[in-house]
Amino acid sequence: MSASLAVELCGLPGAGKTTVAQAARDRLAAAGVSCDLADQDVSAAAPPRRRLRRRAASALRESASHPVRSSAAASIVLASRQSRPRDTVAVLAQWLTVRDLLAGCHRSPGVHLFEEGVLQRLWTIGLRGGQDTSARLWRNLEAARRTDLVVVLDLPATEAAARLRGRPSLHSRVQGLGSDAMLEELVRGERLLDTLVARCPVPVVRIAADGAPDVVAERVAGVVLDAWQGGRQVPQ
């Protein structure tokens, strides 16, 4: 089987995951590495109708193909005590979609970049929920449905808030909060991200994301290229 590498970018809203993923893909392609944006049709940056249609299709396919695991995931998400019933449905669909996309990536050669993969989904579930179920959800993921590498784009909550206030598009629900509430939510998200990274069972590399996007993308591409050429042996 041809080699594949599934890489997830993770970070606070405003960290630049979409921009960095696109630029890193272009740099990897220029280096001769086959690379795609595995979740570009279902990420927050995708057009809403297409995003919802593709998520629904992926979630239904995963549920039909793996009903036992999907049912277990539903029970775990329910136990996370999401703040609203619609959030429970939404995060479950997102989780099943990630499972489905990762399974496909591991069957396809090349590098597959995720803007919002496993760790980012766990972050969303944790931030909106009242009960930590991250360890149970990790156990819900067999090897074929895990990313091989997580690249965290580290951005201070204050900088993330400043970026979000200047962003015209609404990709995150925290953008609908007032300035003080937004910063409070991002600080809480920052702490949660640190906790999830500390417990993450797959390799993690952290990169400062407060620089220019092209500089950050260059660093991300370098880390991914090292992992690709080294057979997933990520430099510490």
mmCIF file of C-alpha atoms in Angstrom:
data_model
loop_
_atom_site.group_PDB
_atom_site.id
_atom_site.type_symbol
_atom_site.label_atom_id
_atom_site.label_comp_id
_atom_site.label_asym_id
_atom_site.label_seq_id
_atom_site.Cartn_x
_atom_site.Cartn_y
_atom_site.Cartn_z
ATOM 1 C CA MET A 1 0.000 0.000 0.000
ATOM 2 C CA SER A 2 1.215 3.506 -0.766
ATOM 3 C CA ALA A 3 2.145 5.638 2.239
ATOM 4 C CA SER A 4 -0.285 8.179 3.645
ATOM 5 C CA LEU A 5 0.025 10.807 6.354
ATOM 6 C CA ALA A 6 -2.979 12.481 7.983
ATOM 7 C CA VAL A 7 -2.061 15.777 9.636
ATOM 8 C CA GLU A 8 -4.380 17.965 11.676
ATOM 9 C CA LEU A 9 -3.994 21.671 12.329
ATOM 10 C CA CYS A 10 -5.479 22.730 15.630
ATOM 11 C CA GLY A 11 -5.821 26.034 17.460
ATOM 12 C CA LEU A 12 -8.054 28.758 18.780
ATOM 13 C CA PRO A 13 -10.454 30.550 16.450
ATOM 14 C CA GLY A 14 -8.398 33.211 14.711
ATOM 15 C CA ALA A 15 -5.199 31.151 14.690
ATOM 16 C CA GLY A 16 -5.336 31.012 10.889
ATOM 17 C CA LYS A 17 -5.921 27.306 10.353
ATOM 18 C CA THR A 18 -7.586 27.707 6.953
ATOM 19 C CA THR A 19 -5.044 30.180 5.574
ATOM 20 C CA VAL A 20 -2.073 28.227 6.902
ATOM 21 C CA ALA A 21 -3.436 24.894 5.646
ATOM 22 C CA GLN A 22 -3.856 26.239 2.113
ATOM 23 C CA ALA A 23 -0.401 27.827 2.058
ATOM 24 C CA ALA A 24 1.260 24.752 3.584
ATOM 25 C CA ARG A 25 -0.404 22.546 0.967
ATOM 26 C CA ASP A 26 1.009 24.731 -1.799
ATOM 27 C CA ARG A 27 4.504 24.555 -0.299
ATOM 28 C CA LEU A 28 4.331 20.782 0.029
ATOM 29 C CA ALA A 29 3.132 20.481 -3.566
ATOM 30 C CA ALA A 30 6.062 22.662 -4.677
ATOM 31 C CA ALA A 31 8.360 20.219 -2.861
ATOM 32 C CA GLY A 32 6.893 17.361 -4.883
ATOM 33 C CA VAL A 33 4.635 15.958 -2.172
ATOM 34 C CA SER A 34 1.074 14.986 -3.072
ATOM 35 C CA CYS A 35 -1.093 16.876 -0.584
ATOM 36 C CA ASP A 36 -4.786 17.681 -0.268
ATOM 37 C CA LEU A 37 -7.038 19.546 2.158
ATOM 38 C CA ALA A 38 -9.023 16.567 3.372
ATOM 39 C CA ASP A 39 -11.856 18.461 5.038
ATOM 40 C CA GLN A 40 -12.088 21.596 2.918
ATOM 41 C CA ASP A 41 -15.710 20.825 1.960
ATOM 42 C CA VAL A 42 -16.842 20.391 5.577
ATOM 43 C CA SER A 43 -14.735 22.954 7.439
ATOM 44 C CA ALA A 44 -16.088 26.218 8.843
ATOM 45 C CA ALA A 45 -14.635 28.066 5.845
ATOM 46 C CA ALA A 46 -16.716 26.084 3.321
ATOM 47 C CA PRO A 47 -19.987 27.526 1.938
ATOM 48 C CA PRO A 48 -22.734 26.646 4.473
ATOM 49 C CA ARG A 49 -24.986 24.627 2.173
ATOM 50 C CA ARG A 50 -22.150 22.558 0.774
ATOM 51 C CA ARG A 51 -20.687 22.083 4.247
ATOM 52 C CA LEU A 52 -23.952 20.811 5.705
ATOM 53 C CA ARG A 53 -24.633 18.552 2.709
ATOM 54 C CA ARG A 54 -21.173 16.975 2.799
ATOM 55 C CA ARG A 55 -21.217 16.563 6.581
ATOM 56 C CA ALA A 56 -24.584 14.851 6.442
ATOM 57 C CA ALA A 57 -23.395 12.483 3.724
ATOM 58 C CA SER A 58 -20.199 11.590 5.612
ATOM 59 C CA ALA A 59 -21.986 11.121 8.935
ATOM 60 C CA LEU A 60 -24.637 8.891 7.378
ATOM 61 C CA ARG A 61 -22.005 6.827 5.555
ATOM 62 C CA GLU A 62 -20.041 6.332 8.770
ATOM 63 C CA SER A 63 -23.174 5.388 10.713
ATOM 64 C CA ALA A 64 -24.216 2.852 8.084
ATOM 65 C CA SER A 65 -20.732 1.348 7.756
ATOM 66 C CA HIS A 66 -19.918 1.204 11.474
ATOM 67 C CA PRO A 67 -23.190 1.243 13.435
ATOM 68 C CA VAL A 68 -21.734 -0.050 16.710
ATOM 69 C CA ARG A 69 -18.927 2.520 16.899
ATOM 70 C CA SER A 70 -21.296 5.273 15.749
ATOM 71 C CA SER A 71 -23.858 4.354 18.390
ATOM 72 C CA ALA A 72 -21.120 4.389 21.034
ATOM 73 C CA ALA A 73 -20.000 7.819 19.830
ATOM 74 C CA ALA A 74 -23.564 9.093 20.112
ATOM 75 C CA SER A 75 -23.781 7.888 23.720
ATOM 76 C CA ILE A 76 -20.470 9.559 24.585
ATOM 77 C CA VAL A 77 -21.437 12.862 22.974
ATOM 78 C CA LEU A 78 -24.766 12.757 24.830
ATOM 79 C CA ALA A 79 -22.841 12.231 28.078
ATOM 80 C CA SER A 80 -20.786 15.373 27.356
ATOM 81 C CA ARG A 81 -23.899 17.428 28.235
ATOM 82 C CA GLN A 82 -23.851 19.934 25.420
ATOM 83 C CA SER A 83 -25.476 23.276 26.220
ATOM 84 C CA ARG A 84 -28.238 22.884 23.611
ATOM 85 C CA PRO A 85 -29.845 19.861 21.897
ATOM 86 C CA ARG A 86 -28.876 21.245 18.491
ATOM 87 C CA ASP A 87 -25.233 21.344 19.637
ATOM 88 C CA THR A 88 -25.429 17.656 20.540
ATOM 89 C CA VAL A 89 -26.620 16.829 17.028
ATOM 90 C CA ALA A 90 -24.066 19.146 15.411
ATOM 91 C CA VAL A 91 -20.982 17.898 17.263
ATOM 92 C CA LEU A 92 -22.003 14.265 16.778
ATOM 93 C CA ALA A 93 -22.307 14.839 13.027
ATOM 94 C CA GLN A 94 -18.905 16.541 13.038
ATOM 95 C CA TRP A 95 -17.341 13.658 14.951
ATOM 96 C CA LEU A 96 -18.750 11.013 12.601
ATOM 97 C CA THR A 97 -17.620 13.082 9.626
ATOM 98 C CA VAL A 98 -14.042 13.185 10.891
ATOM 99 C CA ARG A 99 -14.111 9.422 11.426
ATOM 100 C CA ASP A 100 -15.323 8.896 7.873
ATOM 101 C CA LEU A 101 -12.828 11.281 6.269
ATOM 102 C CA LEU A 102 -9.859 9.836 8.150
ATOM 103 C CA ALA A 103 -10.734 6.309 7.109
ATOM 104 C CA GLY A 104 -10.687 7.442 3.488
ATOM 105 C CA CYS A 105 -7.403 9.295 3.907
ATOM 106 C CA HIS A 106 -5.608 6.261 5.287
ATOM 107 C CA ARG A 107 -6.605 4.366 2.153
ATOM 108 C CA SER A 108 -5.201 7.064 -0.141
ATOM 109 C CA PRO A 109 -1.519 7.876 -0.739
ATOM 110 C CA GLY A 110 -0.017 11.253 0.049
ATOM 111 C CA VAL A 111 -0.374 13.887 2.763
ATOM 112 C CA HIS A 112 -3.857 14.809 3.927
ATOM 113 C CA LEU A 113 -4.212 18.085 5.824
ATOM 114 C CA PHE A 114 -7.164 18.724 8.122
ATOM 115 C CA GLU A 115 -8.188 22.222 9.183
ATOM 116 C CA GLU A 116 -10.468 20.733 11.845
ATOM 117 C CA GLY A 117 -9.585 17.171 12.773
ATOM 118 C CA VAL A 118 -9.907 14.986 15.851
ATOM 119 C CA LEU A 119 -8.356 17.301 18.440
ATOM 120 C CA GLN A 120 -10.253 20.333 17.172
ATOM 121 C CA ARG A 121 -13.510 18.398 17.378
ATOM 122 C CA LEU A 122 -12.690 17.329 20.930
ATOM 123 C CA TRP A 123 -12.008 20.983 21.713
ATOM 124 C CA THR A 124 -15.421 22.019 20.391
ATOM 125 C CA ILE A 125 -17.188 19.254 22.307
ATOM 126 C CA GLY A 126 -15.334 20.163 25.495
ATOM 127 C CA LEU A 127 -15.898 23.897 25.173
ATOM 128 C CA ARG A 128 -19.645 23.551 24.603
ATOM 129 C CA GLY A 129 -20.212 20.669 27.017
ATOM 130 C CA GLY A 130 -20.446 20.258 30.746
ATOM 131 C CA GLN A 131 -18.636 16.930 31.072
ATOM 132 C CA ASP A 132 -15.175 15.916 29.835
ATOM 133 C CA THR A 133 -15.564 12.866 27.573
ATOM 134 C CA SER A 134 -12.362 13.288 25.544
ATOM 135 C CA ALA A 135 -10.702 10.080 26.809
ATOM 136 C CA ARG A 136 -13.785 8.049 25.887
ATOM 137 C CA LEU A 137 -13.943 9.609 22.444
ATOM 138 C CA TRP A 138 -10.272 8.828 21.808
ATOM 139 C CA ARG A 139 -11.059 5.196 22.617
ATOM 140 C CA ASN A 140 -13.879 5.415 20.074
ATOM 141 C CA LEU A 141 -11.221 5.950 17.385
ATOM 142 C CA GLU A 142 -9.445 2.887 16.055
ATOM 143 C CA ALA A 143 -6.035 3.422 14.413
ATOM 144 C CA ALA A 144 -7.546 3.836 10.942
ATOM 145 C CA ARG A 145 -9.556 6.797 12.189
ATOM 146 C CA ARG A 146 -6.857 8.811 13.945
ATOM 147 C CA THR A 147 -4.598 11.500 12.573
ATOM 148 C CA ASP A 148 -0.894 10.650 12.461
ATOM 149 C CA LEU A 149 0.281 14.092 13.561
ATOM 150 C CA VAL A 150 -1.256 17.144 15.221
ATOM 151 C CA VAL A 151 0.229 20.594 14.585
ATOM 152 C CA VAL A 152 -1.020 23.114 17.136
ATOM 153 C CA LEU A 153 -1.032 26.738 16.015
ATOM 154 C CA ASP A 154 -0.383 28.525 19.290
ATOM 155 C CA LEU A 155 -1.926 31.976 19.534
ATOM 156 C CA PRO A 156 -2.509 33.918 22.769
ATOM 157 C CA ALA A 157 -6.154 34.487 23.565
ATOM 158 C CA THR A 158 -5.690 38.263 23.443
ATOM 159 C CA GLU A 159 -4.275 38.085 19.900
ATOM 160 C CA ALA A 160 -7.010 35.663 18.820
ATOM 161 C CA ALA A 161 -9.644 38.102 20.102
ATOM 162 C CA ALA A 162 -8.059 40.993 18.209
ATOM 163 C CA ARG A 163 -8.011 38.978 14.984
ATOM 164 C CA LEU A 164 -11.607 37.854 15.364
ATOM 165 C CA ARG A 165 -12.827 41.397 15.987
ATOM 166 C CA GLY A 166 -11.230 42.451 12.692
ATOM 167 C CA ARG A 167 -12.527 39.495 10.676
ATOM 168 C CA PRO A 168 -15.533 40.215 8.415
ATOM 169 C CA SER A 169 -16.596 36.565 8.064
ATOM 170 C CA LEU A 170 -18.293 34.668 10.912
ATOM 171 C CA HIS A 171 -16.584 31.281 11.216
ATOM 172 C CA SER A 172 -16.794 30.961 15.003
ATOM 173 C CA ARG A 173 -19.646 31.458 17.437
ATOM 174 C CA VAL A 174 -17.353 33.411 19.782
ATOM 175 C CA GLN A 175 -17.442 36.232 17.227
ATOM 176 C CA GLY A 176 -21.019 36.876 18.311
ATOM 177 C CA LEU A 177 -19.928 37.672 21.873
ATOM 178 C CA GLY A 178 -19.048 41.042 23.329
ATOM 179 C CA SER A 179 -15.376 41.925 23.766
ATOM 180 C CA ASP A 180 -15.070 40.861 27.413
ATOM 181 C CA ALA A 181 -17.103 37.679 26.952
ATOM 182 C CA MET A 182 -15.128 36.789 23.835
ATOM 183 C CA LEU A 183 -11.804 37.101 25.612
ATOM 184 C CA GLU A 184 -13.087 35.092 28.584
ATOM 185 C CA GLU A 185 -14.260 32.305 26.261
ATOM 186 C CA LEU A 186 -10.946 32.265 24.375
ATOM 187 C CA VAL A 187 -8.958 32.088 27.615
ATOM 188 C CA ARG A 188 -11.110 29.123 28.637
ATOM 189 C CA GLY A 189 -10.504 27.606 25.212
ATOM 190 C CA GLU A 190 -6.766 28.144 25.579
ATOM 191 C CA ARG A 191 -6.726 26.193 28.842
ATOM 192 C CA LEU A 192 -8.833 23.421 27.341
ATOM 193 C CA LEU A 193 -6.525 23.145 24.345
ATOM 194 C CA ASP A 194 -3.494 22.755 26.625
ATOM 195 C CA THR A 195 -5.293 19.981 28.516
ATOM 196 C CA LEU A 196 -6.235 18.124 25.330
ATOM 197 C CA VAL A 197 -2.713 18.417 23.932
ATOM 198 C CA ALA A 198 -1.230 17.016 27.152
ATOM 199 C CA ARG A 199 -3.500 13.954 26.845
ATOM 200 C CA CYS A 200 -3.174 13.492 23.082
ATOM 201 C CA PRO A 201 -2.058 9.925 22.194
ATOM 202 C CA VAL A 202 -0.623 10.887 18.791
ATOM 203 C CA PRO A 203 2.486 13.043 18.131
ATOM 204 C CA VAL A 204 2.010 16.789 18.608
ATOM 205 C CA VAL A 205 4.127 19.710 17.417
ATOM 206 C CA ARG A 206 3.365 23.244 18.616
ATOM 207 C CA ILE A 207 4.138 26.243 16.402
ATOM 208 C CA ALA A 208 3.751 29.914 17.303
ATOM 209 C CA ALA A 209 0.999 31.382 15.127
ATOM 210 C CA ASP A 210 1.413 35.064 15.983
ATOM 211 C CA GLY A 211 3.665 35.735 12.981
ATOM 212 C CA ALA A 212 2.824 36.359 9.333
ATOM 213 C CA PRO A 213 0.699 33.547 7.823
ATOM 214 C CA ASP A 214 3.298 32.726 5.161
ATOM 215 C CA VAL A 215 5.976 32.317 7.831
ATOM 216 C CA VAL A 216 3.718 30.062 9.910
ATOM 217 C CA ALA A 217 2.810 28.052 6.809
ATOM 218 C CA GLU A 218 6.480 27.587 5.979
ATOM 219 C CA ARG A 219 7.107 26.164 9.447
ATOM 220 C CA VAL A 220 4.090 23.878 9.224
ATOM 221 C CA ALA A 221 5.157 22.623 5.801
ATOM 222 C CA GLY A 222 8.642 21.925 7.159
ATOM 223 C CA VAL A 223 7.287 19.869 10.068
ATOM 224 C CA VAL A 224 4.986 17.907 7.784
ATOM 225 C CA LEU A 225 7.743 17.322 5.240
ATOM 226 C CA ASP A 226 10.058 15.999 7.961
ATOM 227 C CA ALA A 227 7.325 13.639 9.163
ATOM 228 C CA TRP A 228 6.584 12.504 5.614
ATOM 229 C CA GLN A 229 10.207 11.857 4.703
ATOM 230 C CA GLY A 230 10.983 10.291 8.062
ATOM 231 C CA GLY A 231 8.118 7.803 8.037
ATOM 232 C CA ARG A 232 6.070 9.761 10.582
ATOM 233 C CA GLN A 233 9.030 10.148 12.930
ATOM 234 C CA VAL A 234 8.203 13.637 14.174
ATOM 235 C CA PRO A 235 11.136 15.737 15.449
ATOM 236 C CA GLN A 236 10.897 16.661 19.126
#
